[in-house]
Amino acid sequence: MSATVLRDLHHGRKPGDPLVLPGPWDAASARVFADAGFPALATPSAGVAASLGYEDAQTPADEMFAAITRIVRAVDIPVTADVEAGYGLAAQELVARLMEAGAVGCNLEDTDHATGALRDPQEQADWLAQVRAEAGDALVINARIDTSLRGVPDEDETIRRGRLYAEAGADCVYPITAPPAQLAHLATAIGLPVNAVVLPDGPAPRELGALGAARVTFGPGLQWRAMAAVREMAEGLRAETTDRTDRT
């Protein structure tokens, strides 16, 4: 699958009809979502990390790219990969590893994981421009803006960063956890499709689309829901086996 297919899916969306990208955490879940008829998938770094036994942002790069490769290999639809802040890789190596894994898109966030603070926006934009130059049109770049996530609820700063990232060649911006009421204004002010995340107590995908999101993802939310179902099953099995043991 090419990046062109994924890129085209972001445009011409009607209000209330966003591009909904489920987040598979392994090959099996990827097949389930593909078989359900979704046109593309977006891996969540936190969900993949949990499936591999790591905390979010603690997965070694080699293991993350190996997991992405397995997910891509399992389906015949486009896959975009959350590669966090790029694992400290130079743009050339990052793009090469994404290409090798078969991903046609990526999330790149502007949090500096060494400090936990927001990265300087111009430095982030310069790095995104390097990634774009290396990838050409072969990657859909979703530039995550972490202002709201990092306690900087300044819409003007979110817009400033988004415009810099757009100028650097981003295809989409992802102001994660931004208030849903801001989505339409952010999309207009930045001039790119906006990605919104579904949160447990927040609007549903179609509602986010009506509020201005062209693309909707779930972060690790679907993996959490799946594990909650597994936990309930495990507790039921444990109760059943304990009850039988007590009767013998």
Coordinates of N, CA and C in Angstrom, one line a residue:
M1 N 0.8 -1.2 0.0 CA 0.0 0.0 0.0 C 0.9 1.2 0.0
S2 N 0.4 2.3 -0.7 CA 1.3 3.5 -0.8 C 0.8 4.6 0.1
A3 N 1.7 5.5 0.4 CA 1.3 6.7 1.2 C 0.2 7.5 0.5
T4 N 0.2 7.5 -0.8 CA -0.8 8.2 -1.6 C -2.2 7.8 -1.2
V5 N -2.4 6.5 -1.0 CA -3.8 6.0 -0.6 C -4.1 6.6 0.7
L6 N -3.2 6.5 1.7 CA -3.5 7.0 3.0 C -3.7 8.5 3.0
R7 N -2.9 9.2 2.3 CA -3.0 10.7 2.3 C -4.3 11.1 1.7
D8 N -4.8 10.4 0.6 CA -6.0 10.8 0.0 C -7.2 10.6 1.0
L9 N -7.1 9.6 1.9 CA -8.2 9.3 2.8 C -8.5 10.5 3.8
H10 N -7.5 11.4 3.9 CA -7.6 12.5 4.9 C -8.4 13.6 4.3
H11 N -8.6 13.7 3.0 CA -9.2 14.8 2.3 C -10.6 14.6 1.8
G12 N -11.3 15.7 1.7 CA -12.7 15.6 1.2 C -13.6 14.9 2.2
R13 N -13.3 15.0 3.5 CA -14.1 14.4 4.5 C -15.3 15.3 4.8
K14 N -16.5 14.7 4.9 CA -17.7 15.5 5.2 C -17.7 15.6 6.8
P15 N -18.3 16.7 7.3 CA -18.5 16.8 8.7 C -19.2 15.6 9.3
G16 N -18.7 15.0 10.3 CA -19.3 13.8 10.9 C -18.9 12.5 10.3
D17 N -18.0 12.6 9.3 CA -17.5 11.4 8.6 C -15.9 11.5 8.6
P18 N -15.3 11.4 9.7 CA -13.8 11.5 9.8 C -13.2 10.1 9.3
L19 N -11.9 10.2 9.0 CA -11.2 9.0 8.8 C -10.9 8.3 10.1
V20 N -11.5 7.2 10.4 CA -11.4 6.5 11.7 C -10.3 5.4 11.5
L21 N -9.2 5.5 12.3 CA -8.1 4.6 12.2 C -8.0 3.8 13.5
P22 N -8.4 2.6 13.6 CA -8.2 1.8 14.8 C -6.7 1.6 15.1
G23 N -6.4 1.3 16.3 CA -5.0 1.2 16.7 C -4.7 -0.2 17.1
P24 N -4.2 -1.1 16.2 CA -3.8 -2.4 16.5 C -2.5 -2.5 17.3
W25 N -2.4 -3.4 18.2 CA -1.2 -3.5 19.0 C -0.4 -4.8 18.7
D26 N -0.9 -5.6 17.8 CA -0.2 -6.8 17.3 C -0.8 -7.2 16.0
A27 N -0.3 -8.3 15.4 CA -0.7 -8.8 14.1 C -2.2 -9.3 14.2
A28 N -2.5 -10.0 15.3 CA -3.9 -10.5 15.4 C -4.9 -9.4 15.5
S29 N -4.7 -8.4 16.3 CA -5.7 -7.3 16.4 C -5.7 -6.5 15.0
A30 N -4.6 -6.4 14.4 CA -4.6 -5.7 13.1 C -5.5 -6.5 12.1
R31 N -5.4 -7.8 12.1 CA -6.3 -8.6 11.1 C -7.8 -8.4 11.5
V32 N -8.1 -8.3 12.8 CA -9.5 -8.1 13.2 C -10.0 -6.8 12.6
F33 N -9.2 -5.7 12.8 CA -9.7 -4.4 12.4 C -9.8 -4.4 10.8
A34 N -8.8 -5.0 10.2 CA -8.8 -5.0 8.7 C -10.0 -5.8 8.2
D35 N -10.3 -6.9 8.8 CA -11.4 -7.7 8.4 C -12.8 -7.0 8.6
A36 N -12.8 -6.1 9.6 CA -14.0 -5.3 9.9 C -14.3 -4.3 8.8
G37 N -13.3 -4.0 7.9 CA -13.6 -3.1 6.8 C -13.0 -1.7 6.9
F38 N -12.1 -1.5 8.0 CA -11.5 -0.2 8.1 C -10.5 0.0 7.0
P39 N -10.4 1.2 6.4 CA -9.5 1.4 5.2 C -8.0 1.5 5.6
A40 N -7.7 1.8 6.8 CA -6.3 1.9 7.2 C -6.2 1.8 8.7
L41 N -5.0 1.6 9.2 CA -4.7 1.4 10.7 C -3.7 2.3 11.2
A42 N -3.7 2.6 12.5 CA -2.7 3.5 13.1 C -2.2 2.9 14.4
T43 N -1.0 2.4 14.4 CA -0.4 1.7 15.6 C -0.3 2.7 16.7
P44 N -0.6 2.4 17.9 CA -0.4 3.2 19.1 C 0.9 2.8 19.8
S45 N 1.8 3.7 20.1 CA 3.0 3.3 20.8 C 2.7 2.7 22.1
A46 N 1.8 3.3 22.9 CA 1.5 2.8 24.2 C 0.9 1.4 24.2
G47 N 0.0 1.2 23.2 CA -0.6 -0.1 23.1 C 0.3 -1.2 22.7
V48 N 1.2 -0.9 21.8 CA 2.3 -1.8 21.4 C 3.2 -2.1 22.5
A49 N 3.6 -1.0 23.3 CA 4.5 -1.1 24.4 C 3.9 -2.1 25.4
A50 N 2.6 -1.9 25.7 CA 1.9 -2.8 26.7 C 1.9 -4.2 26.2
S51 N 1.7 -4.5 25.0 CA 1.7 -5.8 24.4 C 3.0 -6.5 24.5
L52 N 4.1 -5.7 24.5 CA 5.5 -6.2 24.6 C 6.0 -6.2 26.0
G53 N 5.2 -5.7 27.0 CA 5.6 -5.7 28.4 C 6.4 -4.5 28.8
Y54 N 6.2 -3.4 28.1 CA 6.9 -2.2 28.5 C 5.9 -1.1 28.9
E55 N 6.4 -0.1 29.7 CA 5.6 1.1 29.9 C 5.7 2.0 28.6
D56 N 4.7 2.9 28.5 CA 4.7 3.8 27.4 C 6.0 4.6 27.4
A57 N 6.6 4.7 26.1 CA 7.8 5.5 25.9 C 9.0 4.7 26.4
Q58 N 8.9 3.5 26.8 CA 10.1 2.7 27.2 C 10.4 1.6 26.3
T59 N 9.7 1.4 25.2 CA 10.0 0.3 24.2 C 11.3 0.6 23.5
P60 N 12.2 -0.3 23.4 CA 13.4 -0.2 22.6 C 13.0 0.0 21.1
A61 N 13.7 0.8 20.4 CA 13.4 1.1 19.0 C 13.3 -0.2 18.2
D62 N 14.3 -1.1 18.4 CA 14.3 -2.4 17.6 C 13.0 -3.2 17.8
E63 N 12.5 -3.2 19.1 CA 11.3 -4.0 19.3 C 10.1 -3.3 18.7
M64 N 10.0 -2.0 18.8 CA 8.9 -1.2 18.2 C 8.8 -1.4 16.7
F65 N 10.0 -1.3 16.0 CA 9.9 -1.5 14.6 C 9.6 -2.9 14.2
A66 N 10.1 -3.9 15.0 CA 9.7 -5.3 14.7 C 8.2 -5.5 14.9
A67 N 7.6 -4.9 15.9 CA 6.2 -5.0 16.1 C 5.4 -4.4 14.9
I68 N 5.9 -3.2 14.5 CA 5.2 -2.5 13.3 C 5.3 -3.4 12.1
T69 N 6.5 -4.0 11.9 CA 6.7 -4.9 10.7 C 5.7 -6.1 10.8
R70 N 5.5 -6.7 11.9 CA 4.5 -7.8 12.0 C 3.1 -7.3 11.7
I71 N 2.7 -6.1 12.2 CA 1.4 -5.6 11.9 C 1.2 -5.3 10.5
V72 N 2.2 -4.7 9.8 CA 2.0 -4.4 8.4 C 1.9 -5.6 7.6
R73 N 2.7 -6.6 7.9 CA 2.7 -7.9 7.2 C 1.4 -8.6 7.3
A74 N 0.7 -8.4 8.4 CA -0.6 -9.1 8.6 C -1.8 -8.6 7.8
V75 N -1.7 -7.4 7.2 CA -2.8 -6.8 6.6 C -2.5 -6.3 5.2
D76 N -3.5 -6.0 4.4 CA -3.3 -5.5 3.1 C -3.9 -4.1 2.9
I77 N -3.9 -3.3 4.0 CA -4.4 -1.9 4.0 C -3.2 -1.1 4.6
P78 N -3.2 0.2 4.3 CA -2.2 1.1 4.8 C -2.1 1.1 6.3
V79 N -0.8 1.2 6.8 CA -0.6 1.3 8.2 C 0.3 2.5 8.5
T80 N -0.1 3.3 9.4 CA 0.7 4.4 9.9 C 1.2 4.1 11.3
A81 N 2.4 4.4 11.6 CA 3.0 4.0 12.9 C 3.3 5.1 13.8
D82 N 3.0 5.0 15.1 CA 3.4 5.9 16.1 C 4.8 5.6 16.5
V83 N 5.7 6.4 16.1 CA 7.1 6.2 16.5 C 7.6 7.3 17.5
E84 N 6.6 7.8 18.3 CA 6.9 8.7 19.4 C 7.7 9.9 18.9
A85 N 8.9 10.2 19.5 CA 9.7 11.3 19.2 C 10.8 10.9 18.3
G86 N 10.8 9.7 17.7 CA 11.8 9.2 16.8 C 12.9 8.4 17.4
Y87 N 12.9 8.2 18.7 CA 13.9 7.3 19.3 C 15.3 7.9 19.2
G88 N 15.4 9.2 19.0 CA 16.8 9.7 18.9 C 17.5 9.4 17.5
L89 N 16.7 8.9 16.6 CA 17.3 8.5 15.3 C 17.5 9.7 14.4
A90 N 18.5 9.8 13.6 CA 18.6 10.8 12.6 C 17.5 10.5 11.5
A91 N 17.1 11.6 10.9 CA 16.0 11.5 9.9 C 16.2 10.4 8.9
Q92 N 17.4 10.3 8.4 CA 17.6 9.3 7.4 C 17.4 7.9 7.9
E93 N 17.9 7.6 9.1 CA 17.7 6.3 9.6 C 16.3 6.0 10.0
L94 N 15.6 7.0 10.6 CA 14.2 6.8 10.9 C 13.3 6.5 9.7
V95 N 13.5 7.3 8.7 CA 12.7 7.0 7.4 C 13.1 5.6 6.9
A96 N 14.4 5.3 6.9 CA 14.8 4.0 6.4 C 14.1 2.8 7.1
R97 N 14.0 3.0 8.5 CA 13.4 1.9 9.3 C 11.9 1.8 9.1
L98 N 11.3 3.0 8.9 CA 9.9 3.0 8.6 C 9.6 2.3 7.3
M99 N 10.4 2.6 6.3 CA 10.2 2.0 5.0 C 10.4 0.5 5.0
E100 N 11.5 0.1 5.8 CA 11.8 -1.3 5.9 C 10.6 -2.0 6.6
A101 N 10.0 -1.4 7.6 CA 8.9 -2.0 8.3 C 7.6 -2.1 7.4
G102 N 7.5 -1.2 6.4 CA 6.4 -1.2 5.5 C 5.3 -0.2 5.8
A103 N 5.6 0.7 6.8 CA 4.7 1.7 7.2 C 4.6 2.8 6.1
V104 N 3.5 3.4 5.9 CA 3.3 4.4 4.9 C 3.0 5.8 5.6
G105 N 3.1 5.8 6.9 CA 2.8 7.0 7.6 C 3.5 6.9 9.0
C106 N 3.6 8.1 9.7 CA 4.1 8.0 11.1 C 3.6 9.2 11.9
N107 N 3.5 9.0 13.2 CA 3.3 10.0 14.2 C 4.6 10.4 14.7
L108 N 4.9 11.7 14.8 CA 6.1 12.3 15.4 C 5.7 13.4 16.4
E109 N 6.0 13.2 17.6 CA 5.5 14.2 18.6 C 6.6 15.2 19.0
D110 N 6.2 16.3 19.6 CA 7.1 17.3 20.0 C 7.4 17.4 21.4
T111 N 7.3 16.2 22.1 CA 7.8 16.1 23.5 C 9.2 15.6 23.4
D112 N 10.1 16.2 24.3 CA 11.5 15.8 24.4 C 11.4 14.7 25.6
H113 N 11.6 13.5 25.2 CA 11.5 12.4 26.2 C 12.6 12.4 27.2
A114 N 13.7 13.1 26.9 CA 14.8 13.2 27.9 C 14.4 14.1 29.1
T115 N 13.6 15.1 28.8 CA 13.2 16.1 29.8 C 11.8 16.0 30.2
G116 N 10.9 15.4 29.3 CA 9.5 15.4 29.6 C 8.8 16.7 29.2
A117 N 9.6 17.7 28.6 CA 9.1 19.0 28.3 C 8.9 19.1 26.8
L118 N 8.2 20.1 26.4 CA 8.0 20.4 25.0 C 9.3 20.8 24.3
R119 N 9.5 20.3 23.1 CA 10.7 20.6 22.4 C 10.5 22.0 21.8
D120 N 11.6 22.7 21.5 CA 11.5 24.0 20.9 C 10.8 23.8 19.5
P121 N 9.8 24.6 19.2 CA 9.0 24.3 18.0 C 9.8 24.5 16.7
Q122 N 10.7 25.4 16.7 CA 11.5 25.6 15.4 C 12.4 24.4 15.2
E123 N 13.0 23.9 16.3 CA 13.9 22.7 16.2 C 13.1 21.5 15.8
Q124 N 11.8 21.4 16.3 CA 11.0 20.3 15.9 C 10.6 20.4 14.4
A125 N 10.3 21.6 14.0 CA 10.0 21.9 12.6 C 11.1 21.6 11.7
D126 N 12.3 21.9 12.1 CA 13.5 21.7 11.3 C 13.7 20.1 11.1
W127 N 13.5 19.4 12.2 CA 13.6 18.0 12.2 C 12.5 17.3 11.3
L128 N 11.3 17.8 11.4 CA 10.2 17.3 10.5 C 10.6 17.6 9.0
A129 N 11.2 18.7 8.8 CA 11.5 19.0 7.4 C 12.6 18.1 6.9
Q130 N 13.5 17.6 7.8 CA 14.5 16.6 7.4 C 13.9 15.3 7.1
V131 N 12.9 14.9 7.9 CA 12.2 13.7 7.7 C 11.4 13.7 6.3
R132 N 10.8 14.9 6.1 CA 10.1 15.0 4.8 C 11.0 14.9 3.6
A133 N 12.2 15.6 3.8 CA 13.2 15.6 2.7 C 13.6 14.1 2.4
E134 N 13.8 13.4 3.4 CA 14.3 12.0 3.3 C 13.2 11.1 2.7
A135 N 12.0 11.3 3.2 CA 10.8 10.4 2.8 C 10.2 10.8 1.4
G136 N 10.4 12.1 1.0 CA 9.6 12.5 -0.2 C 8.1 12.3 0.1
D137 N 7.4 11.8 -0.8 CA 6.0 11.6 -0.7 C 5.6 10.2 -0.1
A138 N 6.7 9.4 0.3 CA 6.5 8.0 0.7 C 5.9 7.9 2.1
L139 N 5.8 9.0 2.9 CA 5.3 8.9 4.2 C 4.2 10.0 4.5
V140 N 3.1 9.6 5.1 CA 2.2 10.6 5.6 C 2.6 11.0 7.0
I141 N 3.1 12.2 7.2 CA 3.6 12.7 8.5 C 2.5 13.3 9.3
N142 N 2.2 12.8 10.4 CA 1.2 13.3 11.4 C 2.0 13.9 12.5
A143 N 2.0 15.2 12.5 CA 2.8 16.0 13.5 C 2.0 16.2 14.8
R144 N 2.4 15.5 15.9 CA 1.7 15.6 17.1 C 2.1 16.8 17.9
I145 N 1.2 17.6 18.3 CA 1.4 18.8 19.1 C 1.0 18.5 20.6
D146 N 1.9 18.6 21.5 CA 1.7 18.1 22.8 C 1.4 19.2 23.8
T147 N 1.1 20.4 23.3 CA 0.8 21.5 24.2 C -0.2 21.2 25.3
S148 N -1.3 20.8 24.9 CA -2.4 20.5 25.9 C -1.9 19.3 26.8
L149 N -1.3 18.3 26.3 CA -0.9 17.2 27.1 C 0.2 17.6 28.1
R150 N 1.0 18.6 27.8 CA 2.1 19.0 28.7 C 1.7 20.2 29.5
G151 N 0.4 20.5 29.6 CA -0.1 21.5 30.5 C 0.1 22.9 30.0
V152 N 0.1 23.1 28.7 CA 0.2 24.4 28.0 C -1.1 24.6 27.2
P153 N -2.2 24.9 27.9 CA -3.5 25.0 27.1 C -3.6 26.3 26.4
D154 N -2.7 26.6 25.6 CA -2.6 27.9 24.9 C -2.9 27.7 23.4
E155 N -4.1 28.0 23.0 CA -4.5 27.7 21.6 C -3.6 28.4 20.6
D156 N -3.1 29.6 20.9 CA -2.2 30.4 20.0 C -0.9 29.6 19.9
E157 N -0.4 29.0 21.0 CA 0.9 28.3 20.9 C 0.7 27.0 20.1
T158 N -0.5 26.4 20.2 CA -0.8 25.2 19.4 C -0.8 25.5 17.9
I159 N -1.4 26.7 17.6 CA -1.5 27.1 16.2 C -0.1 27.5 15.7
R160 N 0.7 28.1 16.5 CA 2.0 28.5 16.1 C 2.8 27.3 15.7
R161 N 2.8 26.3 16.6 CA 3.5 25.1 16.3 C 2.9 24.4 15.1
G162 N 1.6 24.3 15.0 CA 1.0 23.6 13.9 C 1.4 24.2 12.5
R163 N 1.4 25.6 12.5 CA 1.8 26.2 11.3 C 3.3 26.0 10.9
L164 N 4.1 26.0 11.9 CA 5.6 25.6 11.6 C 5.7 24.2 11.1
Y165 N 4.9 23.3 11.7 CA 5.0 21.9 11.2 C 4.4 21.7 9.8
A166 N 3.4 22.5 9.6 CA 2.8 22.5 8.2 C 3.8 23.0 7.2
E167 N 4.5 24.1 7.5 CA 5.5 24.6 6.6 C 6.7 23.6 6.4
A168 N 6.9 22.8 7.4 CA 8.0 21.8 7.3 C 7.6 20.6 6.5
G169 N 6.3 20.5 6.1 CA 5.9 19.4 5.3 C 5.0 18.3 5.9
A170 N 4.5 18.6 7.1 CA 3.5 17.7 7.7 C 2.3 17.6 6.9
D171 N 1.7 16.4 6.9 CA 0.4 16.2 6.1 C -0.8 16.4 7.0
C172 N -0.6 16.3 8.3 CA -1.7 16.3 9.3 C -1.1 16.8 10.6
V173 N -1.9 17.4 11.5 CA -1.5 17.7 12.8 C -2.4 17.1 13.8
Y174 N -1.8 16.8 15.0 CA -2.4 16.0 16.0 C -2.3 16.7 17.3
P175 N -3.1 17.7 17.6 CA -3.1 18.4 18.9 C -3.8 17.5 20.0
I176 N -3.0 16.5 20.4 CA -3.6 15.5 21.3 C -4.1 16.1 22.6
T177 N -5.3 15.7 23.0 CA -6.1 16.1 24.1 C -6.5 17.6 24.1
A178 N -6.4 18.2 22.9 CA -6.9 19.6 22.8 C -8.4 19.5 23.0
P179 N -9.0 20.6 23.6 CA -10.5 20.6 23.8 C -11.2 20.4 22.5
P180 N -12.1 19.5 22.4 CA -12.8 19.2 21.1 C -13.4 20.5 20.5
A181 N -13.8 21.4 21.3 CA -14.4 22.7 20.8 C -13.4 23.5 20.0
Q182 N -12.1 23.2 20.1 CA -11.1 24.0 19.4 C -10.8 23.4 18.0
L183 N -11.2 22.2 17.8 CA -10.8 21.4 16.6 C -11.0 22.2 15.3
A184 N -12.2 22.7 15.1 CA -12.5 23.4 13.8 C -11.6 24.6 13.6
H185 N -11.4 25.4 14.7 CA -10.6 26.5 14.6 C -9.1 26.2 14.3
L186 N -8.7 25.1 15.0 CA -7.3 24.7 14.8 C -7.1 24.3 13.3
A187 N -8.0 23.5 12.8 CA -7.9 23.1 11.4 C -7.8 24.2 10.4
T188 N -8.7 25.2 10.7 CA -8.7 26.4 9.8 C -7.4 27.2 9.9
A189 N -7.0 27.4 11.2 CA -5.9 28.3 11.4 C -4.6 27.7 11.0
I190 N -4.5 26.4 11.1 CA -3.2 25.7 10.7 C -3.2 25.3 9.2
G191 N -4.4 25.0 8.7 CA -4.5 24.7 7.3 C -4.2 23.3 6.9
L192 N -4.3 22.4 7.9 CA -4.1 21.0 7.6 C -5.2 20.1 8.3
P193 N -5.4 18.9 7.8 CA -6.4 18.0 8.5 C -5.9 17.8 10.0
V194 N -6.9 17.8 10.9 CA -6.6 17.6 12.3 C -7.0 16.2 12.7
N195 N -6.1 15.6 13.5 CA -6.3 14.3 14.1 C -6.8 14.5 15.5
A196 N -7.9 13.9 15.9 CA -8.3 14.0 17.3 C -8.3 12.6 17.9
V197 N -8.2 12.5 19.2 CA -8.1 11.2 19.9 C -9.4 10.9 20.6
V198 N -9.9 9.7 20.6 CA -11.1 9.3 21.3 C -10.7 9.0 22.8
L199 N -11.2 9.8 23.7 CA -11.0 9.6 25.1 C -12.2 8.9 25.8
P200 N -11.9 8.2 26.9 CA -13.0 7.4 27.5 C -14.3 8.2 27.8
D201 N -14.2 9.5 28.3 CA -15.3 10.3 28.6 C -15.6 11.4 27.6
G202 N -15.0 11.3 26.4 CA -15.1 12.3 25.4 C -16.0 12.0 24.3
P203 N -16.1 12.8 23.3 CA -17.0 12.6 22.2 C -16.6 11.3 21.4
A204 N -17.6 10.7 20.7 CA -17.4 9.6 19.9 C -16.8 10.0 18.6
P205 N -16.3 9.1 17.8 CA -15.6 9.5 16.5 C -16.4 10.4 15.6
R206 N -17.7 10.1 15.4 CA -18.5 10.9 14.5 C -18.7 12.3 15.1
E207 N -18.8 12.4 16.4 CA -18.9 13.7 17.0 C -17.7 14.5 16.9
L208 N -16.5 13.9 17.0 CA -15.2 14.6 16.8 C -15.1 15.0 15.3
G209 N -15.7 14.2 14.4 CA -15.7 14.7 13.0 C -16.5 15.9 12.8
A210 N -17.7 15.9 13.5 CA -18.6 17.1 13.3 C -18.0 18.3 14.0
L211 N -17.1 18.1 14.9 CA -16.4 19.2 15.6 C -15.2 19.7 14.9
G212 N -14.8 19.0 13.8 CA -13.7 19.5 13.0 C -12.6 18.6 12.7
A213 N -12.6 17.4 13.3 CA -11.5 16.4 13.1 C -11.7 15.7 11.7
A214 N -10.6 15.7 11.0 CA -10.7 14.9 9.7 C -10.2 13.5 9.9
R215 N -9.5 13.2 11.0 CA -8.9 11.9 11.3 C -9.1 11.7 12.8
V216 N -9.5 10.4 13.1 CA -9.8 10.1 14.5 C -9.0 8.8 14.8
T217 N -8.2 8.8 15.9 CA -7.5 7.7 16.4 C -7.9 7.4 17.9
F218 N -7.3 6.4 18.4 CA -7.7 5.9 19.8 C -6.6 5.8 20.8
G219 N -5.4 6.1 20.4 CA -4.3 5.9 21.3 C -4.3 4.5 21.7
P220 N -3.9 4.2 23.0 CA -4.0 2.8 23.5 C -5.4 2.4 23.9
G221 N -6.4 3.2 23.7 CA -7.7 2.9 24.3 C -8.3 1.6 23.9
L222 N -8.1 1.1 22.6 CA -8.7 -0.1 22.2 C -7.9 -1.3 22.8
Q223 N -6.6 -1.2 23.0 CA -5.9 -2.2 23.7 C -6.3 -2.3 25.2
W224 N -6.5 -1.2 25.8 CA -7.0 -1.2 27.2 C -8.4 -1.9 27.3
R225 N -9.3 -1.6 26.3 CA -10.6 -2.2 26.3 C -10.5 -3.7 26.1
A226 N -9.6 -4.1 25.2 CA -9.4 -5.6 25.0 C -8.8 -6.2 26.3
M227 N -7.9 -5.6 27.0 CA -7.3 -6.2 28.2 C -8.3 -6.2 29.3
A228 N -9.2 -5.2 29.3 CA -10.3 -5.3 30.3 C -11.2 -6.5 30.1
A229 N -11.4 -6.8 28.8 CA -12.2 -8.0 28.5 C -11.5 -9.3 28.9
V230 N -10.2 -9.3 28.7 CA -9.4 -10.5 29.1 C -9.3 -10.6 30.6
R231 N -9.2 -9.4 31.3 CA -9.2 -9.5 32.8 C -10.5 -10.0 33.3
E232 N -11.6 -9.6 32.7 CA -12.9 -10.1 33.2 C -13.0 -11.6 32.9
M233 N -12.5 -12.0 31.8 CA -12.5 -13.5 31.5 C -11.7 -14.2 32.5
A234 N -10.5 -13.7 32.8 CA -9.6 -14.3 33.7 C -10.2 -14.4 35.1
E235 N -10.9 -13.3 35.6 CA -11.5 -13.4 36.9 C -12.6 -14.4 36.9
G236 N -13.4 -14.5 35.8 CA -14.4 -15.5 35.8 C -13.9 -16.9 35.8
L237 N -12.8 -17.2 35.1 CA -12.2 -18.5 35.1 C -11.7 -18.8 36.5
R238 N -11.0 -17.8 37.1 CA -10.5 -18.0 38.4 C -11.6 -18.3 39.4
A239 N -12.7 -17.6 39.3 CA -13.8 -17.8 40.2 C -14.4 -19.2 40.0
E240 N -14.5 -19.6 38.8 CA -15.0 -20.9 38.4 C -14.2 -22.0 39.0
T241 N -12.9 -21.9 38.7 CA -11.9 -23.0 39.2 C -11.8 -23.0 40.7
T242 N -11.9 -21.8 41.3 CA -11.8 -21.8 42.8 C -13.1 -22.5 43.4
D243 N -14.2 -22.1 42.8 CA -15.5 -22.7 43.3 C -15.5 -24.2 43.1
R244 N -14.9 -24.7 42.0 CA -14.9 -26.2 41.8 C -13.9 -26.8 42.8
T245 N -12.8 -26.2 43.1 CA -11.8 -26.7 44.1 C -12.5 -26.8 45.5
D246 N -13.2 -25.7 45.8 CA -13.9 -25.7 47.1 C -14.9 -26.8 47.3
R247 N -15.5 -27.3 46.2 CA -16.5 -28.3 46.3 C -15.9 -29.7 46.3
T248 N -14.6 -29.8 46.0 CA -14.0 -31.2 46.0 C -13.3 -31.5 47.4

